[in-house]
Tab-separated table of C-alpha atoms and ligand atoms in Angstrom:
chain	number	residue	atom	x	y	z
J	1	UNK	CA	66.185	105.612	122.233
J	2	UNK	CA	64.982	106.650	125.667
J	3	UNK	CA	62.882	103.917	127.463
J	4	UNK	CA	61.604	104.400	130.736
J	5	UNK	CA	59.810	101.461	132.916
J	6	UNK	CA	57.708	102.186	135.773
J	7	UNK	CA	57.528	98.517	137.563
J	8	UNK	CA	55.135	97.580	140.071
J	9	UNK	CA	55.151	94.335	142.732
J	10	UNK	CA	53.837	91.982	139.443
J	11	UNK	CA	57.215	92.732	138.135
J	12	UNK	CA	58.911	90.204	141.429
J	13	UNK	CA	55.906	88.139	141.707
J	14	UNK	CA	57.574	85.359	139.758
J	15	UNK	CA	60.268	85.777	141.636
J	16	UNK	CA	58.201	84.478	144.623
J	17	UNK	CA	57.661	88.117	146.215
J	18	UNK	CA	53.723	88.333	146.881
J	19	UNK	CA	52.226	91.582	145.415
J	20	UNK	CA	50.051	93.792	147.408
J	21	UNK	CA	46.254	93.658	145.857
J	22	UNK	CA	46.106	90.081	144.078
J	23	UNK	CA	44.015	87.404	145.610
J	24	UNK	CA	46.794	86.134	147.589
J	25	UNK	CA	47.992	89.870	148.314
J	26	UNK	CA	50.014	91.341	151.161
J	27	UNK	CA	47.024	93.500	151.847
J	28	UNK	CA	44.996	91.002	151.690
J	29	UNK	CA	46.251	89.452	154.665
J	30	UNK	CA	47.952	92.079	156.769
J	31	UNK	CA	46.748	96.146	157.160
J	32	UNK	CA	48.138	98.146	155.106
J	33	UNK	CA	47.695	101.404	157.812
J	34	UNK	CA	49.174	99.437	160.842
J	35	UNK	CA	52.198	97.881	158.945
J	36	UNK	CA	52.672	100.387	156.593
J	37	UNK	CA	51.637	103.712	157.442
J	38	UNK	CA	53.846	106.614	159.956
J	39	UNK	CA	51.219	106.673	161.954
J	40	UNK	CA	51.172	102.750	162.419
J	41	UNK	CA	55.204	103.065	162.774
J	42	UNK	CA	54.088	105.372	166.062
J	43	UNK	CA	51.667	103.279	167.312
J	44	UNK	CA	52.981	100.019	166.954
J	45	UNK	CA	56.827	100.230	166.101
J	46	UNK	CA	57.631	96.791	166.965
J	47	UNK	CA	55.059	94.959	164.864
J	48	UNK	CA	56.172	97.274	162.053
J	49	UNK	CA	59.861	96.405	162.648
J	50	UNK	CA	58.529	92.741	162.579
J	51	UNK	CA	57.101	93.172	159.304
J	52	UNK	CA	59.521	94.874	157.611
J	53	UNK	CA	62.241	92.582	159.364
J	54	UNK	CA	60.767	89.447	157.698
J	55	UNK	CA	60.204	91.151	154.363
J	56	UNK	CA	64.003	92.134	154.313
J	57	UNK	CA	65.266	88.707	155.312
J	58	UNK	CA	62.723	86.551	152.060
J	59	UNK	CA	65.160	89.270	149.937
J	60	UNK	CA	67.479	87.118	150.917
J	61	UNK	CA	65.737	84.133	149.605
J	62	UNK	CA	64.723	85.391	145.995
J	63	UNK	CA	66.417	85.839	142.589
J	64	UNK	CA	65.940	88.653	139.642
J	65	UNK	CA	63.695	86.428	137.296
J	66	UNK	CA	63.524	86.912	133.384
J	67	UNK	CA	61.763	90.327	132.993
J	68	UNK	CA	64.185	91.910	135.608
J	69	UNK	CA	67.510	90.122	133.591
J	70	UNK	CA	65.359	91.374	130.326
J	71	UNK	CA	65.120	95.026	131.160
J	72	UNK	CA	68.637	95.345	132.148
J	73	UNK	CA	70.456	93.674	128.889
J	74	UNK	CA	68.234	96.395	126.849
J	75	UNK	CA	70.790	99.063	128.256
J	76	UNK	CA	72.816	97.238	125.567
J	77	UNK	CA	71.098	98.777	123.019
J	78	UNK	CA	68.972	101.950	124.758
J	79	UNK	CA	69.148	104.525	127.453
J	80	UNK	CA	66.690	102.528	130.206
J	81	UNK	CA	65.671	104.088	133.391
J	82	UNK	CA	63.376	102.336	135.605
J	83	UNK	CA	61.568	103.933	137.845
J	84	UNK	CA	60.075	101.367	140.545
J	85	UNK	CA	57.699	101.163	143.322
J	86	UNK	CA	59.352	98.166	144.538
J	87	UNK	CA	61.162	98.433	147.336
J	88	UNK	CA	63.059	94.862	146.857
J	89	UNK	CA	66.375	95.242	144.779
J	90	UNK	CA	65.635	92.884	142.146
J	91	UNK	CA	66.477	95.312	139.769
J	92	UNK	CA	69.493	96.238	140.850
J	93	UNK	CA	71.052	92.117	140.693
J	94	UNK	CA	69.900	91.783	137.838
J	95	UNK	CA	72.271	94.615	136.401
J	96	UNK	CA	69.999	97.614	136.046
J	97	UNK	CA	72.409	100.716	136.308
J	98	UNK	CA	69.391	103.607	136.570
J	99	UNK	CA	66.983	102.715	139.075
J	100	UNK	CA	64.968	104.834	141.023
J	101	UNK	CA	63.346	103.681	143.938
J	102	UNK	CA	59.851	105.351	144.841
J	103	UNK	CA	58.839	103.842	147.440
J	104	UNK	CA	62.337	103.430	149.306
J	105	UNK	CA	64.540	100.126	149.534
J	106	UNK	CA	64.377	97.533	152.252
J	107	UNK	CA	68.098	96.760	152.037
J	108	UNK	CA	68.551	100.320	153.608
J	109	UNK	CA	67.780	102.186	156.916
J	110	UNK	CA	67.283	105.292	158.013
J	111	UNK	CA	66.196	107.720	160.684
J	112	UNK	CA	63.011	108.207	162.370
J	113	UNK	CA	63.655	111.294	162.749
J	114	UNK	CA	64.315	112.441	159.178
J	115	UNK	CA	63.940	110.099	157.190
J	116	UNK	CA	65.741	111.517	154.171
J	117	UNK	CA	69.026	112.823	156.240
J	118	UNK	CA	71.659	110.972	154.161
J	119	UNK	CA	73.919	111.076	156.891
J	120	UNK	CA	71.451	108.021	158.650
J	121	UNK	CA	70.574	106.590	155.127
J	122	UNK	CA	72.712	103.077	154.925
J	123	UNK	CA	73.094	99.780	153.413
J	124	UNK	CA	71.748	97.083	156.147
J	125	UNK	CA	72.331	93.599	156.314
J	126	UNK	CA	69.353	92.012	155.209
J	127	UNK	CA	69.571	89.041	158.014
J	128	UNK	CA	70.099	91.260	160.758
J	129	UNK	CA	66.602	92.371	162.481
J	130	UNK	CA	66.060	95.618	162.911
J	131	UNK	CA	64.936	96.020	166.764
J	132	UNK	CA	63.345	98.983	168.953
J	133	UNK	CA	66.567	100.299	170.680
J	134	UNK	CA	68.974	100.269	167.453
J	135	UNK	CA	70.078	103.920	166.391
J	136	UNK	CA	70.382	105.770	163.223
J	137	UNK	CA	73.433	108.508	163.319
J	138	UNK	CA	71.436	111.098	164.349
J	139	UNK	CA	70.275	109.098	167.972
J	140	UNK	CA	66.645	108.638	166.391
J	141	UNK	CA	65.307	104.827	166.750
J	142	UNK	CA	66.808	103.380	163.546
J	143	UNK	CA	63.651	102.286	160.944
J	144	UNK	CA	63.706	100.502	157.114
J	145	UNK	CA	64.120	103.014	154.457
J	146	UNK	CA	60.967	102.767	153.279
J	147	UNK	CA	58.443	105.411	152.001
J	148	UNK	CA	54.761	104.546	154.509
J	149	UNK	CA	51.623	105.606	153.090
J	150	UNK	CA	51.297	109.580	154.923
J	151	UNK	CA	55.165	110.185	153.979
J	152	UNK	CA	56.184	112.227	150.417
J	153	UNK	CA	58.248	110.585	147.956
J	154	UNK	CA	61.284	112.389	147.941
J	155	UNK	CA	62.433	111.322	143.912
J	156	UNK	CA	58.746	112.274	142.202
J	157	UNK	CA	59.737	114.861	140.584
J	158	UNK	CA	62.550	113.356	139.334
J	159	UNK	CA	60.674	110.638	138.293
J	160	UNK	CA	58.491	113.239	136.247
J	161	UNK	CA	60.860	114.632	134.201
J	162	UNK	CA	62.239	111.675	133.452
J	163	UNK	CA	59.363	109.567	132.280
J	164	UNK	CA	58.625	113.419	130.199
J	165	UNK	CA	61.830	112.965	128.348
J	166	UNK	CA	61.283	108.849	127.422
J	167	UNK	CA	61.193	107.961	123.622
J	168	UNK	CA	59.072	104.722	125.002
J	169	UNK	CA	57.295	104.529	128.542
J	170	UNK	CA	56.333	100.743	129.459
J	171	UNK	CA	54.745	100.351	132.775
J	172	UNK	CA	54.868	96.964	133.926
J	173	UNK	CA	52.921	94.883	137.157
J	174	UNK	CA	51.060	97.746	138.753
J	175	UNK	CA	47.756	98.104	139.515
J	176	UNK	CA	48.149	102.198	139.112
J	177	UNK	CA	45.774	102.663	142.308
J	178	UNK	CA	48.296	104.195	144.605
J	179	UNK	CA	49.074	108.326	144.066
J	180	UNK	CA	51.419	109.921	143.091
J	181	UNK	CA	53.035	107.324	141.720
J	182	UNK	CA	50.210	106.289	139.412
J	183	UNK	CA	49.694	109.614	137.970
J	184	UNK	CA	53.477	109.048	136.172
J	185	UNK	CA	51.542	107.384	133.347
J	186	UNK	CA	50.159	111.320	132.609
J	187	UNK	CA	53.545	112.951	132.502
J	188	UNK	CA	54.318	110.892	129.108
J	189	UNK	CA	54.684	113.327	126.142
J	190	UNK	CA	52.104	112.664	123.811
J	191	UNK	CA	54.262	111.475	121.181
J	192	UNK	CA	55.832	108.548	123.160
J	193	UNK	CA	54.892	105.136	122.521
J	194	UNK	CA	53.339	103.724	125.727
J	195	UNK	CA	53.103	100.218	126.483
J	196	UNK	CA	51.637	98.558	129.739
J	197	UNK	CA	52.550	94.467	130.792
J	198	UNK	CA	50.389	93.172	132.958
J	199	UNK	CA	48.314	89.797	133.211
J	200	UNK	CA	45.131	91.285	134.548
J	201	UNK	CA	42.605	92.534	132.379
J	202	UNK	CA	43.372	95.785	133.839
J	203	UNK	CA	39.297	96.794	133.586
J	204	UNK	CA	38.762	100.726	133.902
J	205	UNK	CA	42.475	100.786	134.605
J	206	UNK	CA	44.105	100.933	131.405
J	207	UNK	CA	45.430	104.714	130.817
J	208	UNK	CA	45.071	106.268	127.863
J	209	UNK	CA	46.953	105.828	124.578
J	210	UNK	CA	48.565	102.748	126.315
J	211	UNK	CA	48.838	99.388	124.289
J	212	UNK	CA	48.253	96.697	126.946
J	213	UNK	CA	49.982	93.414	126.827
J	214	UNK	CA	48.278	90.882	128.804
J	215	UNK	CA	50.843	88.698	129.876
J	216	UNK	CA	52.891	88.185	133.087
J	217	UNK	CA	56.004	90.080	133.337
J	218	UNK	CA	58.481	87.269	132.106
J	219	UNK	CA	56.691	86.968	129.086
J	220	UNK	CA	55.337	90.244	128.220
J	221	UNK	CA	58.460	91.728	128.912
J	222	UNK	CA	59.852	89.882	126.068
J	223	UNK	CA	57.340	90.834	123.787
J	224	UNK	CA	57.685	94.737	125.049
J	225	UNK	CA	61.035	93.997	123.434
J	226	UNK	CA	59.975	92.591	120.507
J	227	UNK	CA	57.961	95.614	119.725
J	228	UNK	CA	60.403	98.503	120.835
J	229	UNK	CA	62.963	96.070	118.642
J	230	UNK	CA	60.716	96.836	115.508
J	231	UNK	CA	60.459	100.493	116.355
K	301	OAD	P1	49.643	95.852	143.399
K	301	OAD	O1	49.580	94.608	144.209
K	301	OAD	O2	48.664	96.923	143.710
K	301	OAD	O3	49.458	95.494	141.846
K	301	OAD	C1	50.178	94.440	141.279
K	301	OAD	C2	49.893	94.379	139.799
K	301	OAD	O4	50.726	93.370	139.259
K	301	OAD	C3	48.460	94.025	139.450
K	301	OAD	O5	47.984	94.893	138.407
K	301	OAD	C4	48.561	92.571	138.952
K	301	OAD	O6	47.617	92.260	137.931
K	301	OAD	C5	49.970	92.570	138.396
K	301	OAD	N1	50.614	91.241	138.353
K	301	OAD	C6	50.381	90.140	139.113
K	301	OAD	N2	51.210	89.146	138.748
K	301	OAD	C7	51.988	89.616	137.740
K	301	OAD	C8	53.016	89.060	136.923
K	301	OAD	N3	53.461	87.800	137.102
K	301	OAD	N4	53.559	89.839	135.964
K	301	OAD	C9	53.139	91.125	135.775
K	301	OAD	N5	52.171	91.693	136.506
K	301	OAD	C10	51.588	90.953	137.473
K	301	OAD	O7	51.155	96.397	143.464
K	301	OAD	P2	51.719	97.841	143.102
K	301	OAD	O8	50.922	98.469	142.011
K	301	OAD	O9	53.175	97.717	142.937
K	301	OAD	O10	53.651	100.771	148.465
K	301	OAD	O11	51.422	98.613	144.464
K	301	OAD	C11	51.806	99.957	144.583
K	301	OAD	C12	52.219	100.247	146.008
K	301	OAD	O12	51.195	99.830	146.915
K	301	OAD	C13	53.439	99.487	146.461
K	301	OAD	O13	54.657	100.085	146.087
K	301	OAD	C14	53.287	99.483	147.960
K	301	OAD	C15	51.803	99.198	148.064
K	301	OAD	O14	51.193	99.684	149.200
K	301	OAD	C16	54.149	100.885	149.693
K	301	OAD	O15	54.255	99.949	150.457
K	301	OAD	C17	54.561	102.277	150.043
């Protein structure tokens, strides 16, 4: 069978990574357009760097929990691609083999310049800050490899015909507010089963033809599982 999983940020939240729109959420505390935004890179690179800097080094701090582990021992038994908006690599330790990143991946930098030139696109040690001055290959200020909001997603339309070709589509921990991203829950064929994990009651936000499990991710995760296991 062909399972795809869009995660979200409540996918590392037990992990100890905050998500973005919950109570305690990153945007709750810091702008999203200064911090996270091209045109907030421009204006205020070093308080970007800053951010970013101290979001690379808590990588350092956090493990995969269950639901990451979960989704990667079902390659066992299925073709699984997940398709994530996370930018942490939580995914990735916990033995996922097919992950596309979205939103970009803070254990990487690029140019400023051109952000998608592969020949600046590198692995970066997480504990090492990333300060105005340092260089990508092409001479540009070097910046995190992350997709700001104002900046195309360069793997969408992969991401498209993938989640088109899934047997099963589970989204799990996103709120579905941010585009295009979002809209991947209306590229489904109609025929797939689609299943969404998250612990809010999701009011208004529940897509159609999706069967919502209301639990957090380590649990519901398991119980996705259960259900694709009786398939
Ligand atoms: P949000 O913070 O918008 O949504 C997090 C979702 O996770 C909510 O629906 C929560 O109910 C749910 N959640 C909370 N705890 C959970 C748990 N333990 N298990 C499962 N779900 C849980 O985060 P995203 O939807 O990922 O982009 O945000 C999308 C994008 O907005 C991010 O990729 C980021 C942000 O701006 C960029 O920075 C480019």
């Amino acid at each position: 069978m062909n399972i795809v999983v869009l995660t979200g940020a409540g996918i590392s939240a037990e992990s100890g990574i905050s998500t973005f729109r919950d109570n305690d959420g990153l945007w709750k505390k810091y702008d999203a357009m200064r911090l996270a935004s091209i045109d907030g890179f421009q204006e205020e690179p070093e308080a970007v760097l800053e951010f970013y800097n101290a979001r690379r080094k808590q990588l350092l701090a956090v493990q995969p929990n269950h639901a990451h582990d979960a989704l990667a021992e079902l390659e066992n038994e299925h073709d699984v691609t997940i398709i994530t908006q996370n930018v942490d690599d939580l995914h990735e330790r916990a033995g996922s083999t097919n992950v596309v990143h979205l939103h970009g991946e803070l254990s990487k930098v690029t140019s400023s310049r051109e952000r998608e030139d592969d020949n600046c696109i590198k692995q970066y040690p997480l504990d090492l800050p990333i300060r105005l001055g340092d260089k990508a290959a092409d001479g540009s200020q070097l910046r995190p490899y992350i997709v700001w909001f104002g900046e195309n997603l360069r793997y969408m339309d992969e991401a498209i015909k993938l989640v088109g070709n899934a047997d099963v589509f589970a989204v799990v921990g996103t709120s579905l507010v941010v585009y295009p991203a979002a809209g991947l829950v209306r590229s489904a064929q109609q025929k797939a089963l689609k299943f969404l994990v998250d612990p809010s009651d999701m009011k208004g936000r529940l897509p159609i033809d999706f069967m919502h499990i209301k639990a957090k991710a380590t649990e519901g995760v398991d119980l996705l599982i259960d259900k694709i296991k009786k398939l």
